[in-house]
């Protein structure tokens, strides 16, 4: 709340929501608040966000934050690699089905 008052909420250059960790923290807090109050709507899926609460402490430690950022960037690259591997696997399966038509029966 103090950061929001000091920097502003969303409009401007250095506002609270310009930092991705602050956005993550905001989503976790809002999901927790919505799941705490019974508003008459089934929000049990929002309780899954409670698992992510310990990650809020990452924003307070710069070294740990750099590690998490590095892991996130690695995961993006690994995602591209996963798409490529699935594509190669699918092509190999299609070729095997074409060249070995009766092998599975």
Coordinates of C-alpha atoms in Angstrom, one line a residue, residues 16-101:
X16 CA 3.6 0.2 -8.9
X17 CA 2.4 -1.9 -11.8
X18 CA 5.3 -1.3 -14.1
X19 CA 7.4 -3.9 -12.3
X20 CA 6.5 -7.5 -13.1
X21 CA 7.1 -8.6 -9.5
X22 CA 4.7 -6.0 -8.2
X23 CA 2.1 -7.2 -10.7
X24 CA 2.6 -10.7 -9.5
X25 CA 2.2 -9.6 -5.9
X26 CA -0.9 -7.6 -6.8
X27 CA -2.5 -10.7 -8.4
X28 CA -1.7 -12.9 -5.4
X29 CA -3.1 -10.3 -2.9
X30 CA -6.3 -9.7 -4.9
X31 CA -6.9 -13.5 -5.3
X32 CA -6.3 -14.0 -1.6
X33 CA -8.7 -11.2 -0.7
X34 CA -11.4 -12.5 -3.1
X35 CA -11.1 -16.0 -1.7
X36 CA -11.3 -14.9 1.9
X37 CA -14.6 -13.0 1.5
X38 CA -17.7 -15.1 0.7
X39 CA -19.2 -13.2 -2.2
X40 CA -21.7 -15.9 -3.1
X41 CA -19.7 -17.2 -6.1
X42 CA -17.6 -20.4 -6.2
X43 CA -14.0 -19.1 -6.1
X44 CA -12.3 -22.3 -4.9
X45 CA -10.0 -22.1 -7.9
X46 CA -8.5 -18.9 -6.5
X47 CA -7.3 -20.8 -3.5
X48 CA -4.7 -22.3 -5.7
X49 CA -3.0 -18.9 -5.8
X50 CA -2.3 -19.3 -2.1
X51 CA 0.5 -21.7 -3.0
X52 CA 2.3 -18.9 -4.8
X53 CA 2.3 -16.6 -1.7
X54 CA 5.8 -17.6 -0.6
X55 CA 7.1 -16.3 -3.9
X56 CA 6.2 -12.8 -2.8
X57 CA 9.3 -12.8 -0.6
X58 CA 11.4 -13.2 -3.7
X59 CA 10.8 -9.5 -4.5
X60 CA 12.5 -8.5 -1.2
X61 CA 15.8 -10.3 -1.9
X62 CA 17.7 -9.0 -5.0
X63 CA 20.0 -12.0 -5.3
X64 CA 17.1 -14.5 -5.2
X65 CA 15.2 -12.3 -7.6
X66 CA 18.0 -12.6 -10.2
X67 CA 18.0 -16.3 -9.8
X68 CA 14.3 -16.6 -10.4
X69 CA 14.5 -14.2 -13.4
X70 CA 17.3 -16.4 -14.9
X71 CA 15.2 -19.6 -14.3
X72 CA 12.2 -17.9 -16.0
X73 CA 14.3 -16.9 -19.0
X74 CA 15.6 -20.5 -19.2
X75 CA 12.1 -21.8 -19.1
X76 CA 11.2 -19.7 -22.1
X77 CA 14.1 -21.2 -24.1
X78 CA 13.2 -24.7 -22.9
X79 CA 9.6 -24.1 -24.1
X80 CA 10.9 -23.4 -27.6
X81 CA 13.0 -26.5 -27.4
X82 CA 10.0 -28.5 -26.2
X83 CA 7.9 -27.4 -29.2
X84 CA 10.8 -28.4 -31.5
X85 CA 11.1 -31.9 -29.9
X86 CA 7.4 -32.5 -30.1
X87 CA 7.4 -31.5 -33.7
X88 CA 10.3 -33.9 -34.5
X89 CA 8.6 -36.7 -32.5
X90 CA 5.4 -36.2 -34.4
X91 CA 7.2 -36.4 -37.8
X92 CA 9.0 -39.5 -36.7
X93 CA 5.7 -41.2 -35.6
X94 CA 4.1 -40.3 -39.0
X95 CA 7.0 -41.7 -40.9
X96 CA 6.9 -44.9 -38.9
X97 CA 3.2 -45.3 -39.5
X98 CA 3.8 -44.8 -43.2
X99 CA 6.8 -47.2 -43.6
X100 CA 5.6 -49.8 -41.1
X101 CA 1.8 -50.1 -41.7

